[in-house]
XYZ file of C-alpha atoms in Angstrom:
594
model
C 7.103 43.180 -81.363
C 4.864 41.688 -84.092
C 1.215 42.686 -84.161
C -1.262 40.112 -82.836
C -3.469 40.774 -85.851
C -2.764 39.237 -89.223
C -3.658 40.825 -92.554
C -5.855 38.975 -95.032
C -2.968 39.201 -97.518
C 0.723 40.174 -97.157
C 1.279 43.895 -96.548
C 3.038 45.859 -99.281
C 5.519 47.332 -96.837
C 6.974 43.870 -96.179
C 8.534 43.976 -99.648
C 10.580 46.959 -98.463
C 11.296 46.053 -94.857
C 11.061 42.247 -94.576
C 12.253 40.858 -97.910
C 14.597 37.989 -97.035
C 15.616 37.574 -100.664
C 16.941 41.137 -100.906
C 18.481 41.853 -97.524
C 20.759 44.412 -99.174
C 17.776 46.458 -100.284
C 16.042 46.002 -96.922
C 19.078 47.647 -95.355
C 18.853 50.567 -97.783
C 15.155 51.103 -97.118
C 15.410 50.776 -93.339
C 18.570 52.791 -92.752
C 17.357 56.343 -93.230
C 14.118 55.915 -91.321
C 16.294 55.380 -88.279
C 17.623 58.935 -88.272
C 14.540 60.410 -86.611
C 13.967 57.656 -84.102
C 12.045 54.824 -85.710
C 13.426 51.355 -85.053
C 13.917 48.382 -87.372
C 11.758 46.342 -85.022
C 8.775 48.650 -85.600
C 9.047 48.676 -89.367
C 9.593 44.895 -89.509
C 6.883 44.074 -86.964
C 4.091 43.281 -89.393
C 2.158 46.373 -88.410
C 0.551 48.291 -91.299
C 2.443 51.365 -92.469
C -0.282 54.001 -92.815
C 0.354 57.141 -94.830
C -1.236 60.434 -93.864
C -1.596 62.517 -97.027
C -1.148 65.955 -95.495
C -3.054 68.568 -97.507
C -2.718 71.285 -94.869
C -0.116 74.022 -95.106
C 0.236 77.796 -94.899
C -0.493 77.888 -98.639
C -3.795 76.040 -98.112
C -5.598 77.842 -95.260
C -8.816 75.871 -95.791
C -6.932 72.664 -94.990
C -4.459 74.028 -92.449
C -6.437 72.437 -89.587
C -4.945 69.115 -90.684
C -1.513 70.244 -89.450
C -3.022 69.846 -85.964
C -5.472 67.019 -86.714
C -2.677 64.807 -88.018
C -1.524 64.182 -84.449
C -4.929 62.788 -83.503
C -4.837 60.613 -86.637
C -1.398 59.385 -85.552
C -2.741 58.604 -82.083
C -5.514 56.505 -83.577
C -3.137 54.692 -85.931
C -0.705 53.879 -83.114
C -3.420 52.746 -80.717
C -4.866 50.414 -83.365
C -1.474 48.838 -84.036
C -0.260 50.758 -87.077
C 2.706 53.000 -87.847
C 2.022 56.461 -89.286
C 4.110 58.147 -91.962
C 2.938 61.683 -92.748
C 3.811 63.242 -96.108
C 2.824 66.431 -97.972
C 0.244 66.632 -100.725
C 0.470 69.272 -103.437
C -1.402 72.353 -102.125
C -4.690 73.336 -103.735
C -6.198 76.619 -102.559
C -9.263 77.710 -104.518
C -9.259 81.367 -103.484
C -5.677 82.235 -104.268
C -4.172 79.890 -106.894
C -3.786 81.633 -110.241
C -4.835 81.189 -112.980
C -7.131 78.589 -111.341
C -6.896 75.811 -108.770
C -8.533 73.523 -111.325
C -5.099 73.096 -112.878
C -3.860 71.511 -109.677
C -6.501 68.848 -109.156
C -4.899 66.628 -111.783
C -1.383 67.588 -110.642
C -2.132 66.705 -107.011
C -3.715 63.475 -108.217
C -0.615 62.603 -110.198
C 1.755 63.323 -107.313
C -0.329 61.339 -104.848
C -0.433 58.318 -107.174
C 3.360 58.298 -107.392
C 3.775 58.566 -103.612
C 1.283 55.823 -102.801
C 2.687 53.523 -105.464
C 6.391 54.109 -104.924
C 6.714 54.147 -101.129
C 6.173 51.435 -98.463
C 2.583 52.411 -97.685
C -0.083 49.829 -96.870
C -3.030 52.194 -96.372
C -3.681 55.921 -96.414
C -5.677 58.618 -94.645
C -6.687 61.240 -97.214
C -6.978 64.641 -95.539
C -9.363 66.871 -97.469
C -11.102 70.212 -97.208
C -10.805 72.814 -99.956
C -12.732 72.032 -103.120
C -10.362 69.984 -105.237
C -8.404 68.229 -102.517
C -11.251 65.735 -102.144
C -11.565 64.611 -105.786
C -7.775 64.649 -106.269
C -7.302 62.366 -103.271
C -10.139 60.008 -104.183
C -9.008 59.802 -107.816
C -5.531 58.794 -106.644
C -6.884 56.264 -104.147
C -8.895 54.641 -106.939
C -5.887 54.468 -109.252
C -3.602 52.895 -106.652
C -6.350 50.946 -104.826
C -4.846 50.776 -101.369
C -7.100 50.820 -98.296
C -8.037 54.513 -98.053
C -10.252 56.681 -95.880
C -11.189 60.353 -96.208
C -10.855 62.711 -93.238
C -12.494 66.070 -93.917
C -11.086 69.128 -92.183
C -14.532 70.627 -91.686
C -16.081 74.027 -92.395
C -15.364 77.295 -90.615
C -17.660 78.488 -87.877
C -20.618 80.553 -89.061
C -19.766 84.094 -90.106
C -21.834 86.947 -88.654
C -22.143 90.639 -89.487
C -24.702 93.071 -88.104
C -26.654 90.182 -86.612
C -26.951 88.261 -89.902
C -25.222 85.123 -91.132
C -22.454 85.840 -93.610
C -21.466 82.869 -95.761
C -18.025 82.468 -97.287
C -17.947 83.021 -101.019
C -21.654 83.709 -101.223
C -21.166 87.075 -99.524
C -18.638 88.025 -102.223
C -21.072 87.467 -105.074
C -23.914 89.233 -103.259
C -21.752 92.120 -102.051
C -20.305 92.882 -105.459
C -23.846 93.555 -106.675
C -24.372 95.895 -103.707
C -21.085 97.606 -104.515
C -22.113 98.119 -108.140
C -25.488 99.472 -107.016
C -23.782 101.958 -104.704
C -25.305 100.409 -101.569
C -21.886 99.775 -99.973
C -18.357 101.077 -100.511
C -15.119 99.157 -101.043
C -14.239 99.024 -97.335
C -17.657 97.618 -96.461
C -17.208 95.045 -99.225
C -13.919 93.867 -97.700
C -15.390 93.952 -94.191
C -18.217 91.633 -95.237
C -15.794 89.229 -96.902
C -13.606 89.093 -93.795
C -16.616 88.497 -91.549
C -17.425 85.314 -93.460
C -14.175 83.625 -92.377
C -14.159 83.635 -88.548
C -12.133 80.470 -87.866
C -10.059 77.637 -89.251
C -11.783 75.467 -91.827
C -13.067 75.480 -95.382
C -16.099 77.395 -96.746
C -19.010 77.405 -94.307
C -21.531 77.532 -97.178
C -22.679 74.576 -99.287
C -20.039 75.467 -101.840
C -17.773 72.966 -103.534
C -15.776 72.197 -100.369
C -18.800 71.253 -98.249
C -20.367 69.470 -101.211
C -17.351 67.322 -102.065
C -16.647 66.365 -98.469
C -20.317 65.449 -98.078
C -20.096 63.323 -101.216
C -17.018 61.505 -99.898
C -19.241 60.456 -96.996
C -22.109 59.526 -99.333
C -19.703 57.402 -101.383
C -18.829 55.488 -98.236
C -15.253 56.746 -98.056
C -15.567 58.618 -94.719
C -16.843 57.593 -91.323
C -20.513 58.541 -90.792
C -20.921 62.168 -89.734
C -17.392 63.161 -90.735
C -18.106 65.753 -93.426
C -20.027 68.465 -91.589
C -18.251 68.776 -88.216
C -16.881 72.347 -88.051
C -13.080 72.469 -87.988
C -12.743 74.004 -84.479
C -15.212 71.630 -82.774
C -13.818 69.022 -80.386
C -15.684 66.375 -82.384
C -13.362 67.076 -85.315
C -10.351 65.856 -83.308
C -12.359 62.892 -82.096
C -13.269 62.036 -85.682
C -9.586 62.270 -86.639
C -8.716 59.765 -83.913
C -11.505 57.387 -84.957
C -10.386 57.674 -88.584
C -6.815 56.764 -87.611
C -8.022 53.695 -85.761
C -10.313 52.596 -88.559
C -7.708 52.813 -91.343
C -5.510 50.304 -89.510
C -8.412 47.883 -89.358
C -9.038 48.493 -93.061
C -5.399 47.658 -93.790
C -5.753 44.318 -91.998
C -9.061 43.690 -93.796
C -7.662 44.790 -97.184
C -10.747 47.009 -97.582
C -9.877 49.012 -100.680
C -11.815 51.577 -102.787
C -12.544 48.906 -105.399
C -14.406 46.919 -102.712
C -16.410 49.961 -101.613
C -17.233 51.990 -104.705
C -19.776 50.952 -107.314
C -21.693 52.722 -110.019
C -24.630 52.834 -107.631
C -22.428 54.647 -105.087
C -21.961 57.443 -107.597
C -25.668 57.528 -108.454
C -26.304 57.962 -104.729
C -23.891 60.899 -104.794
C -25.721 62.558 -107.704
C -28.980 62.221 -105.788
C -27.385 63.719 -102.696
C -26.102 66.764 -104.610
C -29.682 67.699 -105.462
C -30.907 67.270 -101.894
C -27.960 69.223 -100.491
C -28.304 72.146 -102.916
C -24.714 71.252 -103.761
C -22.132 72.831 -106.003
C -22.256 72.722 -109.801
C -18.600 71.672 -109.599
C -19.749 68.324 -108.247
C -20.541 67.254 -111.806
C -16.995 67.210 -113.249
C -15.492 65.987 -109.967
C -17.955 63.097 -109.621
C -17.378 62.121 -113.250
C -13.615 62.216 -112.703
C -13.725 60.098 -109.542
C -16.104 57.620 -111.168
C -13.951 57.216 -114.257
C -10.829 56.595 -112.190
C -12.842 53.995 -110.254
C -13.870 52.360 -113.547
C -17.423 53.690 -113.931
C -19.017 56.034 -116.433
C -21.596 58.692 -115.589
C -23.631 60.581 -118.163
C -26.365 63.100 -118.778
C -29.123 60.585 -118.129
C -27.822 59.903 -114.631
C -28.250 63.589 -113.769
C -31.672 63.721 -115.427
C -32.884 60.862 -113.240
C -32.034 62.884 -110.133
C -33.603 66.127 -111.375
C -36.872 65.617 -109.502
C -35.184 65.165 -106.115
C -36.220 68.014 -103.793
C -33.989 70.442 -101.924
C -33.746 69.334 -98.286
C -30.869 71.432 -96.911
C -31.518 75.081 -96.109
C -27.943 76.298 -96.482
C -26.375 79.144 -98.447
C -26.244 79.752 -101.369
C -29.578 77.961 -101.962
C -30.866 78.708 -98.449
C -30.051 80.801 -95.391
C -28.085 78.708 -92.865
C -24.383 77.783 -92.697
C -22.193 74.855 -91.706
C -22.655 74.891 -87.942
C -26.428 74.654 -88.266
C -26.135 71.875 -90.838
C -23.917 69.837 -88.517
C -26.143 70.405 -85.505
C -29.234 69.439 -87.509
C -27.737 66.035 -88.308
C -25.419 66.596 -91.262
C -25.043 64.130 -94.092
C -26.494 61.098 -92.213
C -29.771 62.955 -91.677
C -30.007 63.805 -95.380
C -29.219 60.230 -96.392
C -31.900 58.951 -94.021
C -34.488 61.086 -95.810
C -33.358 59.881 -99.233
C -33.318 56.267 -98.077
C -36.807 56.534 -96.626
C -38.025 57.948 -99.941
C -36.318 55.168 -101.903
C -34.081 57.587 -103.804
C -30.710 56.031 -102.932
C -29.403 52.489 -102.562
C -28.705 51.679 -98.927
C -26.877 48.449 -99.796
C -23.759 50.302 -100.966
C -20.583 49.505 -99.045
C -18.515 51.835 -96.864
C -15.249 52.170 -94.947
C -16.993 50.951 -91.796
C -17.380 47.508 -93.336
C -21.141 48.027 -93.065
C -23.673 49.286 -95.603
C -24.704 52.881 -96.024
C -28.160 52.020 -94.631
C -26.586 50.493 -91.533
C -24.386 53.541 -91.016
C -27.291 55.998 -90.921
C -29.864 53.849 -89.159
C -31.616 55.878 -86.488
C -30.263 59.200 -87.794
C -32.724 61.992 -88.488
C -32.921 65.764 -88.680
C -32.822 67.608 -85.386
C -34.043 70.819 -87.008
C -36.547 70.659 -89.836
C -35.878 74.287 -90.729
C -32.321 73.301 -91.652
C -32.807 69.742 -92.953
C -36.370 69.307 -94.170
C -38.371 66.121 -94.494
C -38.549 64.655 -97.998
C -42.311 65.223 -98.084
C -42.055 68.913 -97.117
C -38.910 70.168 -98.865
C -37.655 73.669 -99.375
C -38.098 73.219 -103.123
C -39.450 70.509 -105.409
C -37.382 69.241 -108.346
C -34.100 70.805 -107.237
C -31.699 68.777 -109.346
C -29.323 69.946 -112.050
C -30.882 70.623 -115.432
C -28.876 69.009 -118.243
C -28.906 70.876 -121.551
C -27.604 70.234 -125.059
C -27.965 71.841 -128.465
C -25.928 73.404 -131.251
C -23.868 75.421 -128.735
C -22.628 72.357 -126.839
C -23.301 68.672 -126.312
C -23.525 68.933 -122.531
C -23.994 71.642 -119.918
C -25.722 71.926 -116.552
C -27.807 74.512 -114.750
C -28.247 74.581 -110.973
C -31.968 74.993 -110.395
C -31.964 75.255 -106.594
C -30.612 78.825 -106.818
C -33.180 80.143 -109.324
C -34.740 83.127 -107.571
C -38.398 84.079 -107.805
C -37.351 87.244 -109.647
C -35.325 85.305 -112.230
C -38.102 82.760 -112.702
C -40.714 85.488 -113.156
C -38.630 87.429 -115.686
C -37.306 84.571 -117.825
C -39.244 81.360 -117.198
C -42.873 82.406 -116.758
C -44.045 83.829 -120.076
C -47.654 82.620 -120.608
C -47.686 79.786 -123.083
C -43.870 79.676 -123.062
C -43.201 78.576 -119.493
C -39.625 77.449 -119.054
C -38.583 78.910 -122.419
C -36.777 82.162 -123.087
C -34.873 83.836 -125.894
C -32.111 86.375 -125.372
C -29.660 88.426 -127.368
C -26.125 87.097 -126.820
C -23.285 89.314 -125.633
C -20.076 87.309 -126.028
C -16.856 87.709 -124.042
C -13.593 85.933 -124.848
C -12.428 85.177 -121.344
C -12.773 87.050 -118.049
C -10.295 89.795 -118.943
C -12.439 90.711 -121.938
C -15.540 90.664 -119.723
C -14.065 92.993 -117.099
C -12.767 95.360 -119.775
C -16.053 95.696 -121.655
C -19.016 94.827 -119.429
C -19.851 98.485 -118.788
C -19.352 99.564 -122.420
C -22.607 101.295 -123.482
C -21.962 100.221 -127.076
C -22.851 96.650 -126.112
C -26.409 97.806 -125.337
C -26.863 95.211 -122.608
C -30.370 95.109 -121.167
C -32.579 92.600 -119.373
C -33.190 90.780 -122.649
C -29.545 89.739 -123.022
C -27.588 86.636 -122.069
C -23.946 87.089 -121.068
C -21.732 84.442 -122.666
C -18.265 83.524 -121.412
C -16.072 81.430 -123.669
C -12.383 80.589 -123.529
C -12.814 79.537 -119.884
C -12.694 75.750 -120.227
C -9.931 73.234 -119.473
C -8.070 73.967 -122.715
C -9.001 77.589 -123.231
C -8.159 79.086 -119.856
C -6.363 76.638 -119.124
C -7.846 74.642 -116.271
C -11.485 75.861 -116.441
C -12.073 79.030 -114.444
C -14.906 79.953 -112.079
C -15.934 82.992 -114.110
C -19.321 82.235 -115.677
C -21.342 83.865 -112.871
C -20.983 87.285 -114.493
C -22.887 90.186 -113.037
C -24.749 92.678 -115.242
C -23.270 96.064 -116.110
C -23.350 98.611 -113.304
C -26.032 100.690 -115.015
C -28.383 97.703 -115.090
C -27.743 96.840 -111.442
C -28.525 100.421 -110.480
C -31.877 99.965 -112.235
C -32.588 97.020 -109.936
C -31.709 94.166 -112.315
C -29.186 92.170 -110.282
C -29.041 89.003 -112.390
C -28.932 88.212 -116.090
C -28.865 84.782 -117.718
C -25.274 83.622 -118.112
C -23.722 80.831 -120.146
C -20.184 79.595 -120.526
C -17.654 76.834 -121.124
C -16.080 77.444 -117.716
C -17.364 76.910 -114.202
C -18.595 79.068 -111.358
C -17.954 79.020 -107.648
C -20.088 76.535 -105.777
C -20.866 79.362 -103.375
C -22.518 81.411 -106.133
C -26.274 81.918 -106.240
C -26.316 82.414 -110.008
C -28.421 80.004 -112.114
C -25.823 79.956 -114.878
C -25.542 77.428 -117.698
C -22.120 75.959 -116.949
C -19.462 73.415 -117.849
C -20.424 73.584 -121.536
C -18.674 70.817 -123.447
C -17.027 70.755 -125.851
C -15.606 74.149 -125.014
C -14.914 76.860 -127.589
C -11.183 76.070 -127.675
C -12.034 72.481 -128.625
C -14.310 73.588 -131.466
C -17.580 73.601 -129.539
C -20.540 75.641 -130.724
C -19.727 78.597 -128.470
C -16.749 79.286 -130.742
C -19.130 80.246 -133.555
C -21.477 82.437 -131.516
C -21.342 86.199 -132.101
C -22.625 89.177 -130.108
C -26.102 89.996 -131.376
C -27.092 86.394 -132.136
C -30.296 85.105 -130.590
C -30.058 82.211 -128.131
C -33.050 80.065 -127.192
C -33.155 78.087 -123.936
C -35.904 75.520 -123.479
C -35.689 74.129 -119.946
C -38.611 71.772 -120.601
C -36.796 69.961 -123.412
C -33.291 70.550 -122.111
C -32.230 72.487 -125.207
C -29.957 75.486 -125.710
C -29.432 76.696 -129.267
C -28.167 79.691 -131.153
C -30.806 80.737 -133.683
C -28.318 81.057 -136.528
C -28.689 79.354 -139.942
C -26.446 76.338 -140.498
C -24.945 77.976 -143.600
C -23.862 80.981 -141.531
C -22.371 78.739 -138.859
C -20.413 76.891 -141.579
C -18.987 80.207 -142.798
C -17.916 81.178 -139.285
C -16.168 77.862 -138.784
C -13.787 78.670 -141.610
C -12.086 81.232 -139.360
C -11.468 78.647 -136.644
C -12.072 79.016 -132.893
C -10.715 81.992 -130.942
C -7.043 81.321 -130.081
C -6.399 80.462 -126.417
C -3.699 82.304 -124.468
C -0.273 80.642 -124.475
C 0.748 78.309 -121.669
C 2.781 80.050 -118.967
C 4.361 77.037 -117.270
C 5.453 73.498 -118.223
C 2.545 72.016 -116.266
C 0.007 74.149 -118.149
C 1.339 72.730 -121.405
C 1.248 69.166 -120.084
C -2.228 69.750 -118.652
C -3.557 70.946 -122.002
C -1.963 68.011 -123.792
C -3.725 65.436 -121.597
C -6.970 66.929 -120.264
C -10.471 66.032 -121.402
C -13.650 68.088 -121.296
C -15.745 69.037 -118.258
C -18.559 66.727 -119.383
C -16.138 63.833 -118.875
C -14.591 65.124 -115.652
C -11.649 67.050 -117.142
C -9.508 64.014 -116.390
C -5.937 63.397 -117.415
C -7.110 61.048 -120.160
C -3.936 58.897 -120.462
C -4.157 58.164 -116.716
C -7.515 56.400 -116.924
C -6.060 53.104 -118.082
C -4.107 52.823 -114.818
C -6.182 51.254 -112.085
C -5.271 49.075 -109.130
C -1.563 49.691 -109.630
C -0.664 48.691 -106.047
C -1.946 45.169 -106.698
C 0.139 44.809 -109.844
C 3.810 43.899 -109.723
C 5.641 45.932 -107.066
C 7.755 48.883 -108.187
C 11.317 47.914 -109.145
C 14.096 48.230 -106.603
C 16.034 51.479 -106.758
C 19.573 50.117 -106.311
């Protein structure tokens, strides 16, 4: 029976299922959908065909909740007059994918583009959770430009051990220092890690997963309040149902990403990262999503958000975890603070059909210890510091995790506040680091900076989360738990290390890190945003004659293809040839297959 509603323009699926000029092809397309119980009447009824991009599987534990949530999405789609077709998305699991899940963001993007373009799908629910599932899905939605909505899977419940909160990821980085100092043994290390993962869901810290799902909401691509609901809460299933209902309405309205996203939407997201104490991985992912949506972000956009204060008291920058953040008001409460302070644009559009300001009207923090007021923040000027110099053109440093100890040792010299010089100790990739970090011949002390190169998109390949290097064991046992670190790779968003990250161009692309040597002096000036090796230009020119350190060979066909197409972290590490494709669903339909 035809739907009573009428779309604002013809649905794509009609070209498959109701094309009177190609009845032969209609028969081909309809026939096999019948074998599990669908009827021709349903598919030819004029109801929107809504895809559910299923990111949950046994290989992606962080997203596995979607295997169950998909039924509630289906219920919402059916009740609103749509027809659901669920399909798998390439798995991306940060913790376990080797050599790095960063390889798979662009692969999942590519696969999702082909599915959305080549199948009779009018709109899509993007199920997200683990770090890179969110940007991969949003990048694909922007390329195809079908009505799309993001459904986060939600964080795990809070982890507890010995009466204290134990945050996923963050406990790993803190416990490895305790292990090196001899404060715990290997079994206690594993016990703490296990305690941080008490339920279904993604990281319960403000790591990359929580950050990117929050930013999907800030961008207007999720229903208000979606991002922070813990995976096991009943509200998560209710949100799934509401999302299913809303995507059908969006299909009728033809409300696509291109009608929602703007450059200002992405500037709002940059501002929110600072207030959230969000992941350093937000930078390449936001740049990638923006570029696929047709907008450019740059260093100045991050500099303009540097003075935004830290409002969310959540690990690794604070002490609470996901449940407390949700109960305190989640993303809407944070946006309300930023709106009240005039730091974001409330006129930006959203999947609700209303503005961001409308969506969060009346929302506020229920717990000022978890989500602080803008006027009384946890920390002033908590944005990402952007640096450049002769070592790279672009890198960032997360300032919200700078400890008092680190600030006192490196950033508080009288007359040189915010400036420090260190002796460089250079490692060519993480294997080299693990093999040599405890070598006494390196003479590592508190006046050194640990440098990781060969960890970028080309060099690793994929860009690895390895820059948050810990000091040698002997130094940790002396009570020095953190050294300055610098690299052309990334670090986990759950890390509390104030590393200089995402350096671009990377060493493998001929960036300045390729010419740095152990023993060189490096000068970091956080006031001017400079990072330079104090090496004469003539010496650097001599070193360049040898060329950059050779990267390891590709191990799979995709690694080779990835390296042949990927850009640098400063630009989002996008598949560069893909950027010219935008709005492909609105172009001529894909050719018939018979």
